[in-house]
Structure formats: structure tokens, C-alpha cells
CSV table of C-alpha atoms in Angstrom, one decimal:
chain,number,residue,atom,x,y,z
A,749,MET,CA,0.0,0.0,0.0
A,750,ARG,CA,1.3,3.4,-0.9
A,751,ALA,CA,2.2,5.6,2.0
A,752,THR,CA,0.2,8.8,2.6
A,753,PRO,CA,2.0,12.1,2.2
A,754,LEU,CA,2.0,12.5,6.0
A,755,GLU,CA,3.6,9.1,6.5
A,756,ALA,CA,6.4,10.0,4.1
A,757,VAL,CA,6.9,13.3,6.0
A,758,LEU,CA,7.1,11.5,9.4
A,759,HIS,CA,9.7,9.1,7.9
A,760,THR,CA,11.7,12.1,6.7
A,761,VAL,CA,11.8,13.5,10.2
A,762,ASP,CA,13.4,10.2,11.4
A,763,ASP,CA,15.8,10.1,8.4
A,764,ARG,CA,16.9,13.8,8.9
A,765,ALA,CA,17.0,13.7,12.7
A,766,GLU,CA,20.7,14.5,13.0
A,767,LEU,CA,20.4,17.4,10.6
A,768,PHE,CA,17.4,18.7,12.4
A,769,ILE,CA,19.2,18.5,15.8
A,770,ALA,CA,22.2,20.3,14.4
A,771,ASP,CA,20.0,23.1,13.1
A,772,LEU,CA,18.5,23.5,16.6
A,773,GLN,CA,22.1,23.7,18.0
A,774,ARG,CA,23.0,26.2,15.4
A,775,VAL,CA,20.3,28.7,16.4
A,776,MET,CA,20.9,28.0,20.1
A,777,ARG,CA,24.6,28.9,19.7
A,778,GLN,CA,23.6,32.4,18.6
A,779,PRO,CA,23.1,34.4,21.8
A,780,SER,CA,19.9,36.5,21.8
A,781,VAL,CA,19.3,37.9,25.2
A,782,THR,CA,16.5,40.5,24.7
A,783,GLU,CA,18.4,43.4,26.0
A,784,ASN,CA,21.4,42.8,23.7
A,785,GLU,CA,20.3,44.4,20.4
A,786,ALA,CA,23.3,43.4,18.4
A,787,ASP,CA,23.0,39.7,19.3
A,788,CYS,CA,19.2,39.8,18.7
A,789,GLU,CA,19.7,41.4,15.3
A,790,ALA,CA,22.3,38.6,14.4
A,791,CYS,CA,19.8,36.0,15.6
A,792,ALA,CA,17.0,37.5,13.5
A,793,GLU,CA,19.3,37.3,10.5
A,794,LEU,CA,20.1,33.7,11.3
A,795,VAL,CA,16.4,32.7,11.6
A,796,ALA,CA,15.7,34.4,8.3
A,797,ALA,CA,18.6,32.6,6.7
A,798,MET,CA,17.3,29.2,8.0
A,799,MET,CA,13.9,30.0,6.6
A,800,GLY,CA,15.5,30.8,3.2
A,801,GLU,CA,17.4,27.5,3.3
A,802,ILE,CA,14.2,25.5,3.4
A,803,GLY,CA,12.6,27.4,0.6
A,804,LEU,CA,10.6,30.1,2.4
A,805,ASP,CA,10.7,33.8,1.4
A,806,ALA,CA,12.0,35.6,4.5
A,807,GLU,CA,12.8,39.1,5.6
A,808,VAL,CA,13.9,40.9,8.7
A,809,LEU,CA,11.7,43.8,9.4
A,810,PRO,CA,12.3,46.6,11.8
A,811,SER,CA,10.2,47.0,15.0
A,812,ARG,CA,10.5,49.6,17.7
A,813,HIS,CA,13.1,47.5,19.5
A,814,ASN,CA,14.4,44.2,18.2
A,815,PRO,CA,13.5,43.2,14.6
A,816,VAL,CA,10.8,40.8,13.6
A,817,VAL,CA,11.4,37.9,11.1
A,818,VAL,CA,8.6,37.2,8.7
A,819,GLY,CA,8.7,34.1,6.4
A,820,ARG,CA,6.2,32.8,3.8
A,821,SER,CA,5.7,29.7,1.7
A,822,ALA,CA,4.1,30.0,-1.7
A,823,GLN,CA,0.6,31.2,-1.1
A,824,ARG,CA,-2.0,29.2,-2.9
A,825,PRO,CA,-5.6,30.6,-2.8
A,826,GLU,CA,-7.2,27.2,-2.5
A,827,ARG,CA,-5.4,26.3,0.7
A,828,PRO,CA,-5.9,27.5,4.3
A,829,THR,CA,-3.2,29.8,5.7
A,830,LEU,CA,-1.6,29.2,9.1
A,831,LEU,CA,0.4,32.0,10.8
A,832,ILE,CA,3.0,30.5,13.1
A,833,THR,CA,4.3,32.9,15.7
A,834,GLY,CA,7.0,32.7,18.4
A,835,HIS,CA,10.1,34.5,19.4
A,836,TYR,CA,13.9,34.1,19.1
A,837,ASP,CA,15.0,36.2,22.2
A,838,VAL,CA,15.9,34.6,25.4
A,839,VAL,CA,16.3,35.6,29.1
A,840,SER,CA,19.8,36.1,30.5
A,841,PRO,CA,21.6,32.8,31.3
A,842,GLY,CA,23.1,34.2,34.5
A,843,PRO,CA,26.5,33.1,35.8
A,844,ASP,CA,28.3,30.5,33.6
A,845,GLU,CA,29.3,28.6,36.8
A,846,ASP,CA,25.6,27.7,37.4
A,847,TRP,CA,25.6,25.6,34.1
A,848,ILE,CA,27.0,22.2,33.5
A,849,SER,CA,28.1,23.4,30.1
A,850,PRO,CA,28.4,26.9,28.7
A,851,PRO,CA,24.9,28.3,28.2
A,852,PHE,CA,25.3,29.0,24.5
A,853,ALA,CA,27.3,25.9,23.6
A,854,ALA,CA,24.2,23.8,23.0
A,855,GLU,CA,26.0,20.7,24.1
A,856,ARG,CA,24.3,17.3,23.7
A,857,ARG,CA,24.5,15.1,26.8
A,858,ASP,CA,22.7,11.9,27.4
A,859,GLY,CA,19.9,12.7,24.9
A,860,ASP,CA,19.5,16.3,26.1
A,861,ILE,CA,20.5,19.5,24.2
A,862,ILE,CA,21.5,21.9,27.0
A,863,GLY,CA,21.6,25.6,26.7
A,864,ARG,CA,19.7,28.8,27.1
A,865,GLY,CA,16.7,28.8,24.7
A,866,ALA,CA,16.7,25.0,24.3
A,867,ALA,CA,13.0,25.0,25.2
A,868,ASP,CA,12.0,28.6,25.5
A,869,PRO,CA,11.9,29.4,22.6
A,870,LYS,CA,14.3,27.9,20.1
A,871,GLY,CA,13.3,24.2,20.4
A,872,ASN,CA,9.7,25.2,19.6
A,873,LEU,CA,10.8,27.6,16.9
A,874,ALA,CA,13.0,25.0,15.3
A,875,ALA,CA,10.2,22.4,15.5
A,876,GLY,CA,8.0,24.7,13.3
A,877,LEU,CA,10.7,25.3,10.8
A,878,LYS,CA,11.8,21.7,10.5
A,879,ALA,CA,8.1,20.5,10.2
A,880,ALA,CA,7.9,22.8,7.1
A,881,GLN,CA,11.2,21.5,5.8
A,882,ALA,CA,10.1,17.9,6.2
A,883,TRP,CA,7.0,18.5,4.1
A,884,ILE,CA,9.0,20.3,1.4
A,885,GLU,CA,11.6,17.6,1.2
A,886,ALA,CA,9.2,14.6,1.4
A,887,ALA,CA,6.3,15.9,-0.6
A,888,GLY,CA,7.8,18.8,-2.6
A,889,ASP,CA,5.1,21.2,-1.2
A,890,LEU,CA,3.1,22.1,1.9
A,891,PRO,CA,-0.5,21.1,2.4
A,892,VAL,CA,-1.2,24.6,3.8
A,893,ASN,CA,0.0,28.1,3.2
A,894,LEU,CA,2.5,29.0,5.9
A,895,LYS,CA,3.5,32.3,7.3
A,896,PHE,CA,6.0,32.8,10.2
A,897,MET,CA,6.2,35.9,12.4
A,898,ILE,CA,9.1,35.5,14.9
A,899,GLU,CA,9.7,38.5,17.2
A,900,GLY,CA,12.6,39.4,19.5
A,901,ASP,CA,10.9,41.1,22.5
A,902,ASP,CA,8.9,38.4,24.2
A,903,GLU,CA,11.0,38.2,27.3
A,904,SER,CA,10.7,41.9,28.2
A,905,GLU,CA,8.3,44.8,28.2
A,906,THR,CA,10.3,46.7,25.5
A,907,GLY,CA,8.4,45.3,22.5
A,908,HIS,CA,5.5,46.9,20.6
A,909,LEU,CA,4.2,43.9,18.7
A,910,GLY,CA,0.7,45.4,18.4
A,911,GLU,CA,2.1,48.3,16.3
A,912,PHE,CA,4.0,45.8,14.1
A,913,VAL,CA,0.9,43.7,13.5
A,914,ASP,CA,-1.2,46.7,12.7
A,915,ALA,CA,1.4,48.0,10.3
A,916,HIS,CA,1.7,44.7,8.5
A,917,ARG,CA,-1.9,43.4,8.6
A,918,GLU,CA,-2.0,42.3,4.9
A,919,LEU,CA,1.4,40.6,5.1
A,920,LEU,CA,0.2,38.6,8.1
A,921,ARG,CA,-3.3,37.8,6.9
A,922,ALA,CA,-4.1,34.2,7.8
A,923,ASP,CA,-7.0,31.9,8.7
A,924,ALA,CA,-5.5,31.0,12.2
A,925,VAL,CA,-2.6,31.8,14.5
A,926,LEU,CA,-0.5,29.0,16.1
A,927,LEU,CA,2.0,30.0,18.8
A,928,LEU,CA,4.8,27.4,19.5
A,929,ASP,CA,6.1,27.9,23.0
A,930,ALA,CA,6.6,26.1,26.3
A,931,GLY,CA,5.9,22.3,26.4
A,932,PHE,CA,4.5,19.4,28.3
A,933,THR,CA,3.1,19.5,31.8
A,934,ARG,CA,4.0,17.2,34.7
A,935,ASP,CA,1.2,14.8,33.8
A,936,GLY,CA,2.8,14.1,30.4
A,937,ASN,CA,0.4,16.1,28.3
A,938,SER,CA,0.9,19.2,26.2
A,939,PRO,CA,-2.4,21.0,26.4
A,940,ILE,CA,-3.9,22.8,23.4
A,941,HIS,CA,-4.6,26.3,24.7
A,942,LEU,CA,-7.5,27.9,22.7
A,943,GLY,CA,-8.3,30.9,25.0
A,944,THR,CA,-6.4,33.1,27.3
A,945,ALA,CA,-7.0,34.5,30.8
A,946,GLY,CA,-7.0,38.2,31.3
A,947,SER,CA,-5.1,40.4,33.6
A,948,LEU,CA,-5.2,43.8,35.4
A,949,ALA,CA,-1.9,44.3,37.1
A,950,VAL,CA,-1.5,47.4,39.2
A,951,GLU,CA,0.8,49.1,41.6
A,952,LEU,CA,-0.9,50.4,44.8
A,953,GLN,CA,1.0,53.1,46.6
A,954,ALA,CA,0.4,54.6,50.1
A,955,ARG,CA,2.0,57.9,51.0
A,956,THR,CA,1.7,59.2,54.5
A,957,GLY,CA,4.0,62.2,54.5
A,958,THR,CA,7.1,63.8,53.1
A,959,LYS,CA,9.6,62.6,55.8
A,960,GLU,CA,10.3,59.1,57.2
A,961,PRO,CA,9.5,59.3,61.0
A,962,TYR,CA,11.5,57.6,63.7
A,963,PHE,CA,9.6,54.6,65.1
A,964,ILE,CA,9.1,56.5,68.4
A,965,TRP,CA,6.9,59.0,66.5
A,966,THR,CA,4.4,56.4,65.1
A,967,GLN,CA,2.0,57.1,67.9
A,968,LEU,CA,1.4,60.3,66.0
A,969,ILE,CA,2.8,59.9,62.5
A,970,PRO,CA,1.1,57.4,60.2
A,971,ASP,CA,3.0,54.2,59.1
A,972,ALA,CA,2.8,53.9,55.3
A,973,ALA,CA,3.4,50.1,55.3
A,974,PHE,CA,0.5,49.5,57.7
A,975,ARG,CA,-1.7,51.9,55.7
A,976,LEU,CA,-1.0,49.8,52.6
A,977,VAL,CA,-1.5,46.5,54.4
A,978,TRP,CA,-4.9,47.6,55.7
A,979,ALA,CA,-5.9,48.6,52.1
A,980,LEU,CA,-4.7,45.2,50.7
A,981,ALA,CA,-6.7,43.4,53.4
A,982,THR,CA,-9.9,44.7,52.0
A,983,LEU,CA,-9.4,43.2,48.6
A,984,LYS,CA,-9.9,39.5,49.4
A,985,ASP,CA,-11.4,37.6,52.3
A,986,ALA,CA,-10.2,34.3,54.0
A,987,ASP,CA,-12.6,32.3,51.8
A,988,GLU,CA,-10.7,33.4,48.7
A,989,ARG,CA,-13.5,35.6,47.5
A,990,VAL,CA,-12.5,39.0,46.0
A,991,CYS,CA,-14.3,41.7,47.9
A,992,VAL,CA,-14.2,44.5,45.2
A,993,GLU,CA,-17.8,45.4,44.7
A,994,GLY,CA,-19.1,44.1,41.4
A,995,PHE,CA,-16.0,42.0,40.7
A,996,TYR,CA,-18.0,38.9,39.7
A,997,ASP,CA,-20.8,40.7,37.8
A,998,ASN,CA,-19.8,39.4,34.4
A,999,VAL,CA,-18.3,36.0,35.3
A,1000,GLN,CA,-20.0,33.2,33.4
A,1001,ALA,CA,-20.4,29.7,34.9
A,1002,ALA,CA,-18.9,26.8,33.1
A,1003,THR,CA,-21.5,25.1,30.9
A,1004,PRO,CA,-22.5,21.4,31.3
A,1005,ALA,CA,-20.5,20.6,28.2
A,1006,GLU,CA,-17.4,22.4,29.6
A,1007,LEU,CA,-17.8,20.6,32.9
A,1008,ALA,CA,-17.9,17.3,31.0
A,1009,LEU,CA,-14.8,18.2,29.1
A,1010,MET,CA,-13.0,19.0,32.3
A,1011,ALA,CA,-14.0,15.6,33.7
A,1012,GLU,CA,-11.9,14.0,31.0
A,1013,TYR,CA,-8.7,16.0,31.9
A,1014,PRO,CA,-5.7,14.1,33.3
A,1015,TRP,CA,-5.8,15.9,36.6
A,1016,HIS,CA,-4.5,14.3,39.7
A,1017,ASP,CA,-5.1,16.0,43.0
A,1018,GLU,CA,-2.5,14.2,45.0
A,1019,SER,CA,0.4,14.6,42.6
A,1020,GLU,CA,-0.3,18.3,42.3
A,1021,LEU,CA,-0.6,18.7,46.1
A,1022,GLU,CA,2.7,16.9,46.5
A,1023,PHE,CA,4.4,19.1,43.8
A,1024,TRP,CA,3.3,22.3,45.5
A,1025,GLY,CA,4.0,21.0,49.0
A,1026,ILE,CA,0.6,21.9,50.4
A,1027,PRO,CA,-2.0,19.9,52.3
A,1028,GLN,CA,-5.0,21.1,50.2
A,1029,PHE,CA,-6.0,23.5,47.6
A,1030,VAL,CA,-7.7,26.8,48.6
A,1031,THR,CA,-11.4,26.3,49.5
A,1032,GLY,CA,-10.6,22.5,49.7
A,1033,ALA,CA,-11.4,22.1,46.0
A,1034,ARG,CA,-10.6,18.8,44.4
A,1035,GLY,CA,-11.1,17.0,41.1
A,1036,VAL,CA,-13.2,18.8,38.6
A,1037,GLU,CA,-13.9,21.6,41.1
A,1038,ALA,CA,-10.2,22.3,41.3
A,1039,ILE,CA,-10.0,22.5,37.5
A,1040,ARG,CA,-13.0,24.7,37.4
A,1041,ARG,CA,-11.4,27.1,39.8
A,1042,LEU,CA,-8.2,27.1,37.8
A,1043,LEU,CA,-10.0,27.9,34.5
A,1044,TYR,CA,-13.2,29.8,35.4
A,1045,GLU,CA,-12.6,31.4,38.7
A,1046,PRO,CA,-11.1,34.9,38.8
A,1047,THR,CA,-9.0,36.0,41.7
A,1048,CYS,CA,-6.6,38.6,43.1
A,1049,SER,CA,-3.0,38.0,44.2
A,1050,ILE,CA,-0.2,40.1,45.7
A,1051,HIS,CA,3.0,39.7,43.8
A,1052,GLY,CA,5.2,41.8,46.1
A,1053,ILE,CA,5.2,44.4,48.8
A,1054,GLU,CA,7.9,47.1,49.2
A,1055,PRO,CA,7.9,49.2,52.3
A,1056,GLY,CA,9.8,51.9,50.6
A,1057,LEU,CA,13.1,51.6,52.4
A,1058,ASP,CA,16.2,49.5,51.6
A,1059,ARG,CA,18.1,49.5,54.9
A,1060,PRO,CA,19.0,47.1,57.7
A,1061,ASN,CA,16.3,46.0,60.1
A,1062,ALA,CA,18.0,47.8,62.9
A,1063,THR,CA,17.1,51.2,61.4
A,1064,SER,CA,14.7,53.2,63.4
A,1065,LEU,CA,13.1,55.0,60.5
A,1066,ILE,CA,9.6,54.0,59.3
A,1067,PRO,CA,8.6,54.4,55.6
A,1068,CYS,CA,6.5,57.3,54.6
A,1069,ALA,CA,5.7,55.6,51.3
A,1070,ALA,CA,5.0,51.9,50.5
A,1071,ARG,CA,3.8,50.1,47.4
A,1072,ALA,CA,2.5,46.7,46.4
A,1073,TRP,CA,2.1,44.9,43.1
A,1074,VAL,CA,-1.3,43.3,42.7
A,1075,ASN,CA,-2.8,41.3,39.9
A,1076,PHE,CA,-6.4,40.6,39.2
A,1077,HIS,CA,-6.6,37.3,37.2
A,1078,LEU,CA,-9.6,37.7,34.9
A,1079,VAL,CA,-11.8,35.2,33.1
A,1080,PRO,CA,-13.9,35.6,29.9
A,1081,GLU,CA,-16.5,38.5,30.0
A,1082,GLN,CA,-14.5,40.4,32.6
A,1083,ASP,CA,-13.1,43.7,31.4
A,1084,PRO,CA,-9.9,45.1,32.9
A,1085,ASP,CA,-11.1,48.7,32.5
A,1086,ASP,CA,-14.3,47.9,34.3
A,1087,ILE,CA,-12.4,46.2,37.1
A,1088,LEU,CA,-10.0,49.1,37.4
A,1089,ALA,CA,-13.0,51.5,37.9
A,1090,LYS,CA,-14.5,49.2,40.5
A,1091,LEU,CA,-11.1,48.9,42.3
A,1092,ARG,CA,-10.9,52.7,42.5
A,1093,HIS,CA,-14.5,52.9,43.8
A,1094,HIS,CA,-13.8,50.1,46.3
A,1095,LEU,CA,-10.7,51.8,47.8
A,1096,ASP,CA,-12.6,55.1,48.0
A,1097,ARG,CA,-15.6,53.5,49.6
A,1098,HIS,CA,-13.4,51.8,52.3
A,1099,GLY,CA,-11.6,55.0,53.2
A,1100,PHE,CA,-8.5,54.6,51.1
A,1101,GLY,CA,-9.0,57.4,48.6
A,1102,ASP,CA,-5.4,58.3,49.2
A,1103,ILE,CA,-4.1,55.0,47.8
A,1104,GLU,CA,-2.6,55.7,44.4
A,1105,ILE,CA,-3.2,53.2,41.5
A,1106,GLU,CA,-0.8,52.8,38.6
A,1107,VAL,CA,-1.7,50.3,35.9
A,1108,LEU,CA,1.2,48.0,34.9
A,1109,ARG,CA,-0.7,45.7,32.6
A,1110,ARG,CA,-4.3,45.3,31.3
A,1111,PHE,CA,-5.4,42.5,29.1
A,1112,LYS,CA,-8.9,41.4,28.3
A,1113,PRO,CA,-9.5,37.6,28.5
A,1114,ILE,CA,-10.3,35.9,25.3
A,1115,PRO,CA,-12.4,32.7,25.2
A,1116,GLY,CA,-11.7,29.9,22.9
A,1117,SER,CA,-14.0,27.1,21.6
A,1118,ALA,CA,-13.7,23.3,21.7
A,1119,ASP,CA,-15.0,23.4,18.2
A,1120,SER,CA,-12.1,25.4,16.9
A,1121,PRO,CA,-10.9,24.0,13.5
A,1122,LEU,CA,-7.3,24.6,14.5
A,1123,GLY,CA,-7.8,23.0,17.9
A,1124,GLN,CA,-9.4,20.0,16.3
A,1125,ALA,CA,-6.5,19.8,13.8
A,1126,LEU,CA,-4.0,19.9,16.6
A,1127,LEU,CA,-5.9,17.2,18.5
A,1128,ARG,CA,-6.0,14.9,15.4
A,1129,GLY,CA,-2.4,15.6,14.6
A,1130,ALA,CA,-1.4,14.7,18.1
A,1131,GLY,CA,-3.2,11.4,17.7
A,1132,GLN,CA,-1.2,10.7,14.5
A,1133,VAL,CA,2.1,10.9,16.3
A,1134,GLY,CA,1.2,9.6,19.8
A,1135,VAL,CA,1.2,12.9,21.7
A,1136,SER,CA,-1.0,13.0,24.7
A,1137,THR,CA,-3.0,16.2,24.8
A,1138,TYR,CA,-6.4,17.8,25.5
A,1139,LEU,CA,-8.3,21.0,24.6
A,1140,LEU,CA,-8.4,24.0,26.9
A,1141,PRO,CA,-11.1,26.3,25.5
A,1142,HIS,CA,-10.5,28.7,28.5
A,1143,SER,CA,-6.9,28.8,29.5
A,1144,PHE,CA,-5.4,29.4,32.9
A,1145,GLU,CA,-2.3,30.8,31.1
A,1146,PHE,CA,-1.9,34.5,30.6
A,1147,GLY,CA,-0.5,34.8,27.1
A,1148,ASP,CA,-1.4,37.3,24.5
A,1149,LYS,CA,0.3,35.9,21.5
A,1150,TRP,CA,-2.1,33.2,20.2
A,1151,CYS,CA,-5.4,34.8,21.0
A,1152,TRP,CA,-4.5,38.5,20.9
A,1153,ILE,CA,-2.8,38.4,17.5
A,1154,GLY,CA,-5.6,36.3,16.2
A,1155,GLN,CA,-8.2,38.7,17.5
A,1156,ARG,CA,-6.3,41.6,16.0
A,1157,LEU,CA,-6.3,39.8,12.6
A,1158,GLY,CA,-9.9,38.6,13.1
A,1159,VAL,CA,-9.1,34.8,13.3
A,1160,GLU,CA,-8.8,32.1,15.9
A,1161,GLY,CA,-5.6,31.2,17.7
A,1162,ALA,CA,-4.0,28.3,19.7
A,1163,LEU,CA,-0.9,27.5,21.7
A,1164,ILE,CA,1.1,24.3,22.0
A,1165,GLY,CA,4.6,23.5,23.2
A,1166,VAL,CA,6.9,20.6,22.3
A,1167,ALA,CA,9.5,20.7,25.1
A,1168,ASP,CA,9.7,18.1,27.9
A,1169,PRO,CA,8.1,18.7,31.3
A,1170,ASP,CA,11.4,19.3,33.2
A,1171,ARG,CA,12.8,21.7,30.6
A,1172,ARG,CA,14.0,24.3,33.2
A,1173,ALA,CA,13.1,27.2,31.0
A,1174,HIS,CA,14.5,30.5,32.4
A,1175,PHE,CA,16.7,28.5,34.8
A,1176,PRO,CA,20.3,27.2,34.5
A,1177,ASN,CA,20.7,24.0,32.5
A,1178,GLU,CA,17.7,24.6,30.4
A,1179,HIS,CA,17.4,21.7,28.0
A,1180,ILE,CA,15.2,19.9,25.5
A,1181,THR,CA,15.3,16.1,25.2
A,1182,VAL,CA,15.9,14.9,21.7
A,1183,PRO,CA,12.8,12.6,21.5
A,1184,TYR,CA,10.5,15.4,22.6
A,1185,TYR,CA,12.0,17.7,20.0
A,1186,LEU,CA,11.7,15.2,17.1
A,1187,ASN,CA,8.2,14.2,18.1
A,1188,GLY,CA,7.3,17.9,18.4
A,1189,ILE,CA,8.4,18.3,14.7
A,1190,LYS,CA,6.1,15.4,13.8
A,1191,TRP,CA,3.2,16.9,15.8
A,1192,VAL,CA,3.5,20.2,14.0
A,1193,ALA,CA,3.9,18.5,10.6
A,1194,ALA,CA,0.8,16.3,11.3
A,1195,THR,CA,-1.1,19.5,12.2
A,1196,PHE,CA,-0.3,21.0,8.8
A,1197,TRP,CA,-1.9,17.9,7.2
A,1198,GLU,CA,-4.9,17.9,9.4
A,1199,TYR,CA,-5.5,21.6,9.2
A,1200,SER,CA,-5.5,21.3,5.4
A,1201,HIS,CA,-8.5,19.1,5.8
A,1202,ALA,CA,-10.3,21.2,8.4
A,1203,GLY,CA,-14.0,21.6,7.7
A,1204,GLN,CA,-14.0,18.7,5.2
A,1205,THR,CA,-16.3,15.8,5.9
């Protein structure tokens, strides 16, 4: 029996494994820490060159900070168009002595490729490029129109990707957006994220005067840190319920179909509790209720408190200014602007009109659908290559790339990752295991095939 085009492609991945591994090492060996503009420019040029080597048209385009690489296959009107996005920049590796091999050496040890960017993002980026190469080599063509948009500012706040997308809307026009980033979870699955959580991140600041009083004066002079703590204590109660008036007004309950989908997730209470080192989840949630809280329950968290002074504990001065970083984790139908207004009203109503609010981030949650053509193609593609996965229509992840770019372009989006669970992204000795990398290439390649048949009966 004659092999299908996909079977030939999967065999090509096996046959070309050493070359595909070498190509990953090649891009890993080019440093690209976000803040180093010269290195990032060099990495962008390398990514464009690698696209050109497999037959894609590629160009490096300026952005406000690091450049963006855009690549395109031949665009055939009868085929669906998939925009693959990701990034080439990495976080700083830190001291070399924390690594078992130099962080940009991309050494291969016992089946692992070790180095900064192995998983986040270059293993994922290379998986997308090599999937395209396998199709072109095995079948002479791609079953879909491909576009790549690879940026260099993911790991910092310096990028302005929205401006780039708006300025190149026609160039990036597609039927769906696929972000390749991250990887498998502890349960051995790589979830298909189809929606994204939202966020309102703020800095709250209390000022109680112009001078820092000695502690012996605090019977008369207000303590800024206490003032801030009292304000923070009004935001959430001991039952984990956010107390900002109207916070839950627009929150939608999970539907019976969504609850049924959650019941099929590979969630294990005990292993999660053991990993986090806690005796129980908040509110005592377990099973589907724990998953429901993770995906459908908004909350408020304190990310840091700074009393305003950086001095030894022995100092006798009390801060006259203190600040805290607070994030409101939002679910679909909540609006960060609405929550911001309600937060201001809440603080005023509780006697904290003096607390200043500075917005650090605001992002509206975007729901996905389990009926997503791209999501279903990813699910079928995973089945073709033995990847364990499941659909997350509403994601607990906060990530703008797959949904936000799709929304800006008027199409759907999804996120998957191919790196192994213990990848140590952002930490010393980051790595990707060779079988995960190669099977990730196969998953992406199978998704191209399945997406080309999306909507066909």
C-alpha cells in the first residue's frame, strides 16, 4: 500500500533527525538575550537565513526595538493559511558557573540538548521550521499556506508587537494563528490552549507624609506600610473571595459541556498537592472543582510588597511611602477597565481614597472554543504521532500571542509546546530532550496535514 504524504513526512523527520538536531544547536549557539540588540539582530538574520534555506521567502523587518522575522511559503488561494508565531529572544543565562556546560554551547549530553533557549523558545521555533522542511523535502510542497512571524521582544516589556501587527496586517493575513512555545506538563500532556486568561496588574502606593519618621513618632505619624496592608486586606477575604464590589458581575459559569470536558482532563489532586508542597487547595477544592477554579474562577494576588526603604532591620526609620504589586486574574467576559474603575471605587468607599493606582498591565481575557478548526486539527495531529493532549477552551495561562494576535487579525488562535516537562526554561541548565524535539516536529507536521482538511467531511 502506498504511504500517505504525511507518513512520508514523518519518515523524513526520522531520516533527517541528526540534521534537524544540528539546526537547533545552530540557532541556540547564537546568543539572543532580549536586551542585547546586536545579538538579537544577528539571531534574527540567522532565523531568516534558516527559513530561506528550506525554501521560504524571509525578511527581517524593523520594529520599535528588536527586529521581527517574517517568512512565507508559496501562497495558494485554495489552501488555508496558518500563521506560526513565536520568538527568538531569550532571558539572560546568569553566571556560567551555574551551568554544567556553557549556556550558549548547545552541548548534547545523554539525549539532552543543553543551553539557554533550548525549550524557550528555540526548540519550539526549530520544530515549526523543521516541520515545514520535512514537508517540502518529502512531498515537494506544503499542504497549507504557511507564514511565520518571529519576534525578538517576548522576554521583556520593550516590544511593541501590536504596532507591528497593525502596520503589516495584509502581510500577516491568515486563517488562524499558532503559537509554538513552552511544552509538556507534569502529567505528560501538552495542552492545546485555545483561549487566554486576562489580567489587570496594578501598583498600589500609600504615601503618609514627606519625611520618614523615627519609630518613636508612630504614635502620631502614620505608618505607610500599615496603611497599605490595611488597604490590601480589603481586597480578598479568608474564603478566597474577591471583595471588590461588582467584581463577579460578568463572570460566566462553566456550561455542562465544559464541565464534561473538564471531567476528562488528566488531573491528579495528590500529585499536584505533592508538587506544590501543600496539604490542600484553597477552599478545599478537588477534582473537577479544582480544574473549574483554575480555568473559570477569577482571583486577586499580591506579587510583592515594598515598604519603601532599603536598609537594615536595625534602622529606626519608618517608611512614609509603601507600594504593592497586585494582579487581578480575569476570566472571559470580565473587562480590565471595568475592574479598574471598580477597584478605585472600592478603595474610596473603604476610606482609602489616598491610595494611588498605577496600571502596569491590562489585558482582556479571550475565550476559545472546543469546536475550533485549528484546535481539532492539533488534536487529530497529536493522535497521528502519539502525543498526549487535550483541549483547553478557557486557559489558565496569561499569554497574549495566540489569542490577541488572532483577535487583531480577526481569526482564531492556539498555543502548543513541544519541550519536555522538566525543561528548566529560564533557569540554569535549560534543555530539550531529543525525542521530545523530534516528536514535536512530527506533531506540527501532522497538524499542517490535518488543518489542510479542516472543515472537510
